[in-house]
CSV table of C-alpha atoms in Angstrom, one decimal:
chain,number,residue,atom,x,y,z
A,132,MET,CA,-0.1,0.1,0.0
A,133,THR,CA,1.4,3.3,-0.8
A,134,GLY,CA,0.3,6.9,0.1
A,135,THR,CA,-0.9,7.7,-3.4
A,136,GLU,CA,-3.8,5.3,-2.8
A,137,SER,CA,-7.0,6.6,-1.3
A,138,HIS,CA,-8.7,4.9,1.7
A,139,LEU,CA,-12.0,6.3,2.1
A,140,GLU,CA,-13.7,3.1,3.5
A,141,ALA,CA,-13.1,1.3,6.7
A,142,PRO,CA,-9.6,0.0,6.6
A,143,ASP,CA,-8.0,-3.1,8.2
A,144,GLN,CA,-4.9,-1.4,9.8
A,145,PRO,CA,-4.5,1.8,11.7
A,146,MET,CA,-5.0,4.7,9.5
A,147,LEU,CA,-4.3,8.4,9.9
A,148,ARG,CA,-6.5,11.0,8.3
A,149,ILE,CA,-4.6,13.7,6.4
A,150,PRO,CA,-6.3,16.9,7.6
A,151,LYS,CA,-7.5,19.5,5.2
A,152,SER,CA,-5.4,22.2,6.7
A,153,ALA,CA,-2.2,20.2,5.8
A,154,HIS,CA,-0.3,21.6,3.1
A,155,PRO,CA,2.8,19.3,2.8
A,156,THR,CA,5.4,20.7,0.7
A,157,PRO,CA,5.2,19.0,-2.8
A,158,THR,CA,7.7,16.7,-4.0
A,159,ASP,CA,9.8,16.8,-6.9
A,160,ALA,CA,10.3,14.2,-9.6
A,161,VAL,CA,13.0,11.8,-8.4
A,162,ARG,CA,14.9,8.9,-10.0
A,163,SER,CA,13.4,5.5,-9.8
A,164,SER,CA,13.8,4.2,-6.2
A,165,ARG,CA,13.3,1.3,-4.2
A,166,ARG,CA,12.7,1.0,-0.3
A,167,ILE,CA,15.6,-0.4,1.7
A,168,PRO,CA,14.8,-2.2,5.1
A,169,VAL,CA,16.4,0.0,7.9
A,170,LEU,CA,17.6,-2.7,10.3
A,171,ALA,CA,19.0,-5.0,7.7
A,172,PHE,CA,20.6,-2.1,5.8
A,173,ALA,CA,22.3,-1.0,9.2
A,174,GLY,CA,23.1,-4.8,10.1
A,175,ILE,CA,25.0,-5.1,6.7
A,176,LEU,CA,26.8,-2.0,7.3
A,177,LEU,CA,28.0,-2.8,10.8
A,178,ALA,CA,28.9,-6.3,9.2
A,179,LEU,CA,30.9,-4.7,6.5
A,180,ILE,CA,33.1,-2.7,9.2
A,181,ALA,CA,33.5,-5.7,11.3
A,182,VAL,CA,34.9,-7.7,8.3
A,183,LEU,CA,37.1,-4.9,7.3
A,184,VAL,CA,38.5,-4.6,10.6
A,185,VAL,CA,39.1,-8.4,11.3
A,186,GLY,CA,40.3,-8.8,7.7
A,187,THR,CA,43.0,-5.9,8.1
A,188,GLN,CA,43.7,-7.4,11.4
A,189,ALA,CA,44.6,-10.8,10.0
A,190,LEU,CA,46.8,-9.3,7.4
A,191,GLY,CA,48.7,-7.1,9.8
A,192,TRP,CA,47.7,-3.7,8.6
A,193,PHE,CA,45.5,-2.9,11.6
A,194,GLY,CA,48.1,-1.1,13.8
A,195,THR,CA,46.9,0.5,17.0
A,196,THR,CA,50.4,1.3,18.3
A,197,GLY,CA,53.4,2.7,17.2
A,198,GLN,CA,55.2,-0.5,17.9
A,199,MET,CA,56.4,-2.6,15.0
A,200,THR,CA,56.4,-6.4,15.9
A,201,ALA,CA,58.2,-9.0,14.4
A,202,GLY,CA,56.9,-12.6,13.8
A,203,SER,CA,58.0,-13.5,17.2
A,204,GLY,CA,56.1,-10.9,18.9
A,205,GLU,CA,59.2,-8.8,19.8
A,206,ARG,CA,59.3,-5.2,19.4
A,207,VAL,CA,61.1,-4.2,16.4
A,208,VAL,CA,63.8,-1.4,17.3
A,209,PRO,CA,65.1,0.9,14.4
A,210,ALA,CA,68.5,-0.2,13.1
A,211,ALA,CA,71.2,2.4,13.3
A,212,GLY,CA,70.9,5.0,10.7
A,213,ALA,CA,67.0,4.4,10.4
A,214,ASP,CA,64.8,7.1,9.3
A,215,THR,CA,63.8,9.4,12.4
A,216,ALA,CA,60.1,9.0,11.1
A,217,GLU,CA,60.5,5.4,13.1
A,218,ILE,CA,61.2,7.1,16.4
A,219,LYS,CA,58.1,6.3,18.3
A,220,GLY,CA,56.9,6.9,21.8
A,221,TRP,CA,57.2,3.6,23.2
A,222,MET,CA,61.1,3.7,22.5
A,223,SER,CA,63.5,4.0,25.4
A,224,LEU,CA,66.2,6.8,25.5
A,225,GLN,CA,68.7,4.0,25.2
A,226,GLN,CA,67.1,2.7,22.1
A,227,VAL,CA,67.1,6.3,20.6
A,228,VAL,CA,70.8,6.8,21.5
A,229,ASP,CA,71.9,3.4,20.2
A,230,ALA,CA,70.0,3.7,16.8
A,231,TYR,CA,70.5,7.6,15.9
A,232,PRO,CA,73.8,9.6,15.8
A,233,VAL,CA,73.0,11.5,19.2
A,234,SER,CA,74.9,11.1,22.5
A,235,GLN,CA,73.3,10.9,25.7
A,236,ALA,CA,74.5,14.1,27.2
A,237,ALA,CA,73.5,16.2,24.1
A,238,LEU,CA,70.1,14.4,24.3
A,239,TYR,CA,69.7,15.3,28.4
A,240,ALA,CA,71.0,18.7,27.6
A,241,ARG,CA,68.7,19.6,24.5
A,242,PHE,CA,65.5,18.5,26.3
A,243,ALA,CA,66.3,19.3,29.9
A,244,ILE,CA,66.0,15.7,31.0
A,245,PRO,CA,67.1,15.4,34.6
A,246,ALA,CA,70.2,13.7,34.9
A,247,ASP,CA,69.0,10.9,37.2
A,248,THR,CA,66.5,9.9,34.6
A,249,PRO,CA,67.3,6.2,33.8
A,250,LEU,CA,68.1,5.4,29.9
A,251,GLU,CA,65.2,2.8,30.2
A,252,THR,CA,62.6,5.6,30.4
A,253,THR,CA,60.4,5.6,27.4
A,254,LEU,CA,59.8,8.8,25.4
A,255,SER,CA,56.0,8.6,26.3
A,256,GLU,CA,56.8,8.2,30.2
A,257,LEU,CA,59.2,11.3,30.0
A,258,LYS,CA,56.7,13.4,28.3
A,259,GLU,CA,53.8,12.2,30.4
A,260,SER,CA,55.8,12.9,33.7
A,261,GLY,CA,56.4,16.6,32.3
A,262,ALA,CA,60.1,16.4,33.7
A,263,SER,CA,61.4,17.3,30.3
A,264,SER,CA,60.1,19.3,27.2
A,265,LEU,CA,60.8,16.3,25.0
A,266,ASP,CA,58.4,15.4,22.4
A,267,VAL,CA,58.7,12.9,19.5
A,268,PRO,CA,58.4,15.4,16.4
A,269,THR,CA,60.7,18.0,17.9
A,270,LEU,CA,63.1,14.9,18.6
A,271,ARG,CA,63.1,13.8,15.1
A,272,SER,CA,63.6,17.6,13.8
A,273,TRP,CA,66.6,17.9,16.0
A,274,ILE,CA,68.2,14.7,14.9
A,275,ASP,CA,67.5,15.5,11.2
A,276,ASP,CA,69.1,18.7,11.6
A,277,GLY,CA,72.2,17.2,12.9
A,278,ALA,CA,72.1,16.9,16.8
A,279,PRO,CA,75.6,16.5,18.2
A,280,ALA,CA,76.9,12.9,18.3
A,281,SER,CA,79.3,13.3,21.1
A,282,SER,CA,79.3,15.8,23.8
B,216,MET,CA,-5.3,10.7,-6.6
B,217,ALA,CA,-4.2,12.1,-3.3
B,218,ALA,CA,-4.7,10.2,0.0
B,219,THR,CA,-7.1,11.3,2.5
B,220,PHE,CA,-6.3,8.5,5.0
B,221,VAL,CA,-2.9,7.1,4.9
B,222,PRO,CA,-1.4,3.8,6.8
B,223,ARG,CA,-0.3,4.8,10.3
B,224,ARG,CA,3.2,3.7,11.2
B,225,SER,CA,3.5,1.1,14.3
B,226,ALA,CA,5.0,2.3,17.2
B,227,SER,CA,7.0,-0.8,17.7
B,228,TYR,CA,9.1,0.3,14.2
B,229,ALA,CA,10.2,3.5,15.9
B,230,ARG,CA,11.2,1.7,19.1
B,231,ARG,CA,13.1,-1.0,16.9
B,232,VAL,CA,15.0,1.7,15.0
B,233,ARG,CA,15.9,3.7,18.1
B,234,TRP,CA,16.7,0.8,20.2
B,235,SER,CA,19.0,-0.6,17.4
B,236,ARG,CA,20.7,2.7,16.9
B,237,HIS,CA,21.1,3.4,20.9
B,238,GLY,CA,22.2,-0.3,21.5
B,239,VAL,CA,25.1,0.1,18.7
B,240,GLN,CA,26.1,3.5,20.2
B,241,THR,CA,26.2,2.2,23.6
B,242,LEU,CA,28.3,-0.8,22.8
B,243,ILE,CA,30.8,1.4,20.8
B,244,VAL,CA,30.9,4.1,23.7
B,245,GLY,CA,31.5,1.2,26.3
B,246,TRP,CA,34.1,-0.3,24.1
B,247,ILE,CA,36.0,3.0,23.7
B,248,ALA,CA,35.8,3.4,27.6
B,249,TRP,CA,37.2,0.0,28.1
B,250,VAL,CA,40.0,0.9,25.6
B,251,VAL,CA,40.8,4.1,27.8
B,252,TRP,CA,40.7,2.1,30.7
B,253,SER,CA,43.0,-0.4,29.5
B,254,LYS,CA,45.8,2.3,28.2
B,255,ALA,CA,45.5,4.1,31.6
B,256,THR,CA,46.1,1.1,33.7
B,257,ALA,CA,48.5,-1.0,31.4
B,258,GLY,CA,50.5,2.1,29.8
B,259,PRO,CA,52.7,2.2,26.9
B,260,GLY,CA,52.5,-0.3,24.3
B,261,VAL,CA,48.7,-0.8,24.7
B,262,ALA,CA,46.5,0.4,21.9
B,263,SER,CA,45.1,3.9,22.4
B,264,ALA,CA,41.9,4.9,21.7
B,265,GLU,CA,43.2,7.6,19.3
B,266,ALA,CA,44.0,4.6,17.1
B,267,PHE,CA,40.2,4.1,16.6
B,268,CYS,CA,39.5,7.6,15.3
B,269,PRO,CA,39.1,7.6,11.5
B,270,PHE,CA,39.9,11.3,11.2
B,271,GLY,CA,43.5,10.6,12.1
B,272,GLY,CA,43.6,8.8,8.8
B,273,PHE,CA,42.6,11.8,7.0
B,274,GLU,CA,45.1,13.9,8.5
B,275,THR,CA,47.8,11.7,8.0
B,276,ALA,CA,46.9,10.7,4.3
B,277,TRP,CA,49.2,13.2,2.6
B,278,THR,CA,52.0,12.3,4.8
B,279,TRP,CA,51.6,8.5,4.4
B,280,VAL,CA,51.1,9.1,0.7
B,281,THR,CA,54.1,10.9,0.2
B,282,THR,CA,56.7,9.6,2.8
B,283,GLY,CA,55.1,6.0,3.7
B,284,THR,CA,55.0,7.1,7.4
B,285,THR,CA,52.1,8.4,9.5
B,286,VAL,CA,52.3,11.6,11.7
B,287,ALA,CA,52.8,11.3,15.6
B,288,HIS,CA,49.7,9.4,17.3
B,289,VAL,CA,48.3,8.1,14.2
B,290,HIS,CA,48.7,4.4,13.3
B,291,THR,CA,47.6,2.2,10.5
B,292,ALA,CA,44.6,1.3,12.2
B,293,ASN,CA,43.3,5.1,11.6
B,294,LEU,CA,44.1,4.9,7.9
B,295,VAL,CA,42.1,1.5,7.7
B,296,LEU,CA,39.1,3.2,9.6
B,297,ALA,CA,39.4,6.4,7.5
B,298,GLY,CA,39.1,4.0,4.3
B,299,ALA,CA,36.1,2.3,6.0
B,300,VAL,CA,34.5,5.6,6.5
B,301,VAL,CA,34.7,6.5,3.0
B,302,VAL,CA,33.3,3.4,1.7
B,303,LEU,CA,30.4,3.9,4.5
B,304,ALA,CA,29.6,7.5,3.3
B,305,LEU,CA,29.6,6.4,-0.2
B,306,VAL,CA,26.9,3.9,0.7
B,307,ALA,CA,25.1,5.5,3.5
B,308,ARG,CA,26.1,8.9,3.7
B,309,GLY,CA,26.7,10.0,7.5
B,310,PHE,CA,26.0,6.4,8.9
B,311,PHE,CA,29.2,6.6,11.0
B,312,CYS,CA,28.3,9.9,12.7
B,313,GLY,CA,24.6,8.6,13.4
B,314,TRP,CA,25.4,5.2,14.5
B,315,LEU,CA,28.9,4.5,15.6
B,316,CYS,CA,30.8,8.0,16.5
B,317,PRO,CA,31.2,8.1,20.4
B,318,LEU,CA,31.6,11.9,20.7
B,319,GLY,CA,28.2,12.1,18.7
B,320,SER,CA,26.6,9.5,20.9
B,321,ILE,CA,27.7,11.4,24.2
B,322,GLN,CA,26.5,14.7,22.9
B,323,GLU,CA,23.0,13.1,22.1
B,324,ALA,CA,23.0,11.6,25.5
B,325,ILE,CA,23.4,14.9,27.3
B,326,ARG,CA,20.8,16.4,25.0
B,327,ALA,CA,18.5,13.7,25.8
B,328,SER,CA,19.1,14.3,29.5
B,329,ALA,CA,18.2,17.7,29.2
B,330,HIS,CA,15.4,17.1,27.5
B,331,ALA,CA,14.3,14.6,30.2
B,332,VAL,CA,14.6,17.4,32.9
B,333,THR,CA,13.0,20.0,30.9
B,334,SER,CA,9.6,17.8,30.3
B,335,ARG,CA,9.5,17.3,34.1
B,336,ALA,CA,10.1,21.0,34.8
B,337,PRO,CA,7.5,23.2,32.9
B,338,TRP,CA,8.9,26.3,34.0
B,339,LEU,CA,12.5,25.4,32.6
B,340,ARG,CA,10.7,24.8,29.1
B,341,ARG,CA,8.6,28.0,29.3
B,342,THR,CA,12.0,29.9,30.2
B,343,GLY,CA,13.8,28.2,27.2
B,344,HIS,CA,11.0,28.8,24.7
B,345,ALA,CA,11.1,32.7,26.2
B,346,ILE,CA,14.8,32.8,25.5
B,347,ALA,CA,14.4,31.2,22.0
B,348,SER,CA,11.8,33.9,21.1
B,349,GLN,CA,14.1,36.6,22.1
B,350,MET,CA,16.8,35.1,19.4
B,351,PRO,CA,15.1,35.4,16.1
B,352,TRP,CA,18.5,35.8,14.4
B,353,TRP,CA,19.6,32.5,15.5
B,354,PRO,CA,18.7,30.5,12.4
B,355,ARG,CA,20.7,32.9,10.4
B,356,VAL,CA,23.8,32.4,12.8
B,357,ASP,CA,23.2,28.6,12.8
B,358,HIS,CA,23.2,28.8,9.1
B,359,VAL,CA,26.6,30.5,9.0
B,360,LEU,CA,28.2,28.5,11.7
B,361,ARG,CA,27.3,25.3,9.8
B,362,TYR,CA,30.4,26.1,7.3
B,363,GLY,CA,32.7,26.1,10.4
B,364,ARG,CA,33.4,22.4,10.0
B,365,TYR,CA,34.6,22.8,6.5
B,366,VAL,CA,37.2,25.4,7.7
B,367,VAL,CA,38.1,23.1,10.6
B,368,LEU,CA,38.5,20.5,7.8
B,369,VAL,CA,41.0,22.6,5.7
B,370,TRP,CA,42.9,23.6,8.7
B,371,ALA,CA,43.3,20.3,10.3
B,372,VAL,CA,44.1,18.0,7.0
B,373,GLY,CA,46.1,21.1,5.4
B,374,GLY,CA,48.2,21.8,8.8
B,375,ALA,CA,49.1,18.0,9.3
B,376,ALA,CA,50.1,17.8,5.5
B,377,LEU,CA,52.2,20.8,5.7
B,378,THR,CA,53.8,20.6,9.0
B,379,GLY,CA,53.7,16.9,9.8
B,380,VAL,CA,52.0,17.6,13.2
B,381,MET,CA,48.4,17.1,14.0
B,382,VAL,CA,47.5,20.6,14.5
B,383,PHE,CA,43.8,19.6,15.4
B,384,ARG,CA,44.7,17.4,18.1
B,385,GLU,CA,45.4,20.4,20.4
B,386,VAL,CA,42.0,21.3,20.2
B,387,ASP,CA,40.3,18.2,19.6
B,388,PRO,CA,37.6,17.5,22.2
B,389,TRP,CA,37.6,13.8,21.2
B,390,ASN,CA,41.4,13.7,22.2
B,391,ALA,CA,40.7,15.6,25.4
B,392,LEU,CA,37.8,13.0,26.3
B,393,LEU,CA,40.4,10.1,25.9
B,394,SER,CA,42.6,12.0,28.2
B,395,VAL,CA,40.3,12.8,30.8
B,396,ALA,CA,41.6,10.4,33.2
B,397,GLU,CA,44.9,12.5,33.3
B,398,PHE,CA,43.2,15.7,34.5
B,399,GLU,CA,45.2,17.5,32.3
B,400,ILE,CA,43.6,21.3,31.5
B,401,SER,CA,44.5,21.8,28.0
B,402,THR,CA,43.0,23.6,25.3
B,403,ALA,CA,41.1,20.7,23.8
B,404,PHE,CA,39.9,19.9,27.3
B,405,VAL,CA,38.2,23.4,27.5
B,406,VAL,CA,36.9,23.0,24.1
B,407,LEU,CA,35.3,19.4,25.2
B,408,LEU,CA,33.9,21.3,28.1
B,409,VAL,CA,32.3,23.9,25.8
B,410,VAL,CA,31.1,21.1,23.5
B,411,LEU,CA,29.3,19.2,26.3
B,412,GLY,CA,28.0,22.4,27.9
B,413,LEU,CA,26.4,23.4,24.8
B,414,SER,CA,25.1,19.9,24.2
B,415,LEU,CA,22.6,20.8,27.1
B,416,PHE,CA,21.0,23.5,24.5
B,417,ILE,CA,21.8,22.4,21.1
B,418,ASP,CA,21.6,19.1,19.4
B,419,ARG,CA,25.2,17.8,18.5
B,420,PRO,CA,26.9,21.3,18.4
B,421,PHE,CA,30.3,19.7,17.6
B,422,CYS,CA,28.8,17.7,14.8
B,423,ARG,CA,27.1,20.6,13.5
B,424,TYR,CA,29.5,23.4,13.6
B,425,ALA,CA,33.1,21.8,13.9
B,426,CYS,CA,33.5,18.1,13.2
B,427,PRO,CA,36.1,17.8,10.3
B,428,LEU,CA,35.2,14.2,10.0
B,429,GLY,CA,31.5,14.9,9.4
B,430,ALA,CA,32.7,17.5,6.7
B,431,VAL,CA,34.5,14.7,4.9
B,432,GLN,CA,31.5,12.6,5.0
B,433,GLY,CA,29.1,15.0,4.0
B,434,LEU,CA,31.2,15.6,0.7
B,435,ILE,CA,31.7,12.3,0.0
B,436,GLY,CA,28.0,11.2,0.9
B,437,MET,CA,26.8,13.6,-2.1
B,438,ALA,CA,27.8,10.5,-4.4
B,439,SER,CA,25.7,8.1,-2.4
B,440,PRO,CA,22.7,6.8,-3.9
B,441,VAL,CA,20.9,6.1,-0.5
B,442,ALA,CA,18.8,8.5,1.3
B,443,VAL,CA,15.7,8.9,3.0
B,444,GLN,CA,13.0,9.8,0.7
B,445,ARG,CA,9.6,11.7,1.3
B,446,ASP,CA,6.2,11.3,-0.2
B,447,ALA,CA,3.9,14.3,-0.2
B,448,THR,CA,1.0,12.3,-1.0
B,449,ALA,CA,1.4,10.4,2.3
B,450,CYS,CA,2.9,13.3,4.2
B,451,LEU,CA,0.7,14.8,7.1
B,452,GLY,CA,2.7,18.2,7.0
B,453,CYS,CA,3.1,17.9,10.7
B,454,GLN,CA,6.8,18.7,10.8
B,455,ILE,CA,7.7,16.0,13.5
B,456,CYS,CA,10.3,14.9,11.4
B,457,ASN,CA,12.0,18.6,11.4
B,458,ASN,CA,11.8,18.4,15.2
B,459,ALA,CA,13.2,14.9,15.5
B,460,CYS,CA,16.2,15.6,13.1
B,461,PRO,CA,19.2,16.3,15.6
B,462,MET,CA,21.0,18.1,12.8
B,463,GLY,CA,18.2,20.8,12.2
B,464,ILE,CA,17.6,19.4,8.5
B,465,GLU,CA,14.2,20.7,7.2
B,466,VAL,CA,13.2,17.2,6.2
B,467,ASN,CA,9.6,18.2,5.4
B,468,GLN,CA,10.8,20.6,2.6
B,469,ALA,CA,12.8,17.8,0.8
B,470,THR,CA,11.9,15.2,-1.4
B,471,ARG,CA,15.3,13.5,-0.7
B,472,VAL,CA,17.2,14.1,2.2
B,473,THR,CA,20.6,14.9,0.5
B,474,ASP,CA,21.8,17.6,2.9
B,475,THR,CA,25.4,17.3,3.7
B,476,ALA,CA,24.6,17.4,7.2
B,477,CYS,CA,22.6,14.4,7.4
B,478,ILE,CA,24.3,11.6,9.8
B,479,GLY,CA,21.9,8.8,8.8
B,480,CYS,CA,20.5,8.4,12.2
B,481,LEU,CA,17.0,7.8,11.0
B,482,GLU,CA,15.4,9.7,13.6
B,483,CYS,CA,13.0,11.4,11.1
B,484,VAL,CA,11.8,8.0,9.7
B,485,ALA,CA,11.3,6.5,12.9
B,486,ALA,CA,9.1,9.5,14.4
B,487,CYS,CA,7.0,10.1,11.5
B,488,PRO,CA,3.5,8.8,12.1
B,489,SER,CA,2.7,8.3,8.6
B,490,GLN,CA,4.0,4.8,7.4
B,491,ASP,CA,4.7,5.9,3.7
B,492,ALA,CA,5.8,9.3,4.2
B,493,LEU,CA,9.5,8.8,4.9
B,494,ALA,CA,11.7,6.0,3.9
B,495,LEU,CA,15.2,4.9,3.6
B,496,THR,CA,15.6,4.5,-0.4
B,497,VAL,CA,18.2,3.7,-2.9
B,498,THR,CA,17.9,5.4,-6.2
B,499,PHE,CA,18.6,4.2,-9.7
B,500,PRO,CA,19.8,5.8,-12.7
B,501,THR,CA,16.5,6.0,-14.6
B,502,ARG,CA,13.8,9.1,-13.7
B,503,ILE,CA,10.3,8.7,-13.5
B,504,PRO,CA,7.8,11.5,-12.7
B,505,ILE,CA,6.0,11.8,-9.6
B,506,ARG,CA,5.7,15.3,-8.9
B,507,THR,CA,2.8,15.2,-6.7
B,508,SER,CA,1.9,18.9,-7.4
B,509,ASP,CA,0.9,18.1,-10.7
B,510,ILE,CA,-1.6,15.2,-9.3
B,511,ASP,CA,-5.3,16.1,-9.7
B,512,THR,CA,-7.1,16.0,-6.2
B,513,SER,CA,-10.3,17.5,-6.9
B,514,ASP,CA,-12.3,14.5,-6.7
B,515,ILE,CA,-11.1,13.2,-3.7
B,516,ASP,CA,-11.5,16.7,-2.2
B,517,ALA,CA,-15.0,16.8,-3.4
B,518,GLN,CA,-15.6,13.0,-1.7
B,519,GLU,CA,-14.0,14.3,1.6
B,520,GLY,CA,-16.3,17.4,1.5
B,521,ALA,CA,-19.5,15.4,0.9
B,522,MET,CA,-18.3,12.7,3.8
B,523,GLN,CA,-18.3,15.8,6.3
């Protein structure tokens, strides 16, 4: 049943009478269309997203942290001379010093890191503690610009 | 021939649509809360809830294409979800905003709470109406402010592409909400408070005026064949659909609701008392004329007059 049919006789289902005072805005010509069951449509879209997420997870494309992991599940630390774009917040100060041409003393001095900060401290921990001005983008730029490799 | 009586939409239909959407929203918000809790208690190495924001994928897209890396705080999950949002927008316009976005859900919940309070306090409702009546200029301001999200989009994506830093992150209320456990008073936290405060008075204020992800979906969604469609011959002209729309779209003026602000929540469809007036439809390339203003209704009007 569509709205284009009239129902002047007693109907079988609950009906609404369009009041004479009603003046709905006329609808224009539209392309041929078909109704979609709302809940089925929503269900299909949600399933589509779930398949996409699970599929990319299975393929290893759905990284949710900056950590790259090897097949063994070990964190992959950038090799010496690696691109500074691979510096991530999970890396420790020691790993930065080992992988990039920067000395510990210069690193501590540039970012005002307290001298008693252990080298095992991660960049994220350092930033969250507020003990240093260090942040990853600045660190990358500093190394790219030629950070001192020895103090 | 125009209808004088049209089928009434069953109340259970509205309940099913609304509860399905609210159920999905609740699940997503609960899951994000769990991710935030895990991150806060387990520390580095655990997935950040930021990794599940599709907009990060759009922010880093240029950097990723040109350098193969992502900007800080963005991971490949953001890129995957950005791709998913593009697909969703092409298929169903703003479905992500209406059904999945946790920040949108929280704004909706706050607005619903405000409605619940005012419905029990008539003096509050009267005060609200009195204030609204003193602001006849508001619709024009609202109209202009709606362009704000496109400005934010250009700034956020352009800024990230040019500087390699997520410039929007500093004012992103979503980021502030994820960091709320840290009790850090930042610019983003202030923006979050403003957004949540405005949600008491305006439906989805961040979505309307500032969300760059909504802007992206609105633009991509223009190519979608799916939209809510109105049939004037079954329309009561009651404007309940307009009042139900959280994005303030004038549904009763449209043939197909193709407004870029549409978030696909289907509140208009659920609220419509006429079964055939509003429906979610997919269009096909062929055109058929159904201009209702051309339909001769004189015989029906005559019969109706005789019955009275």
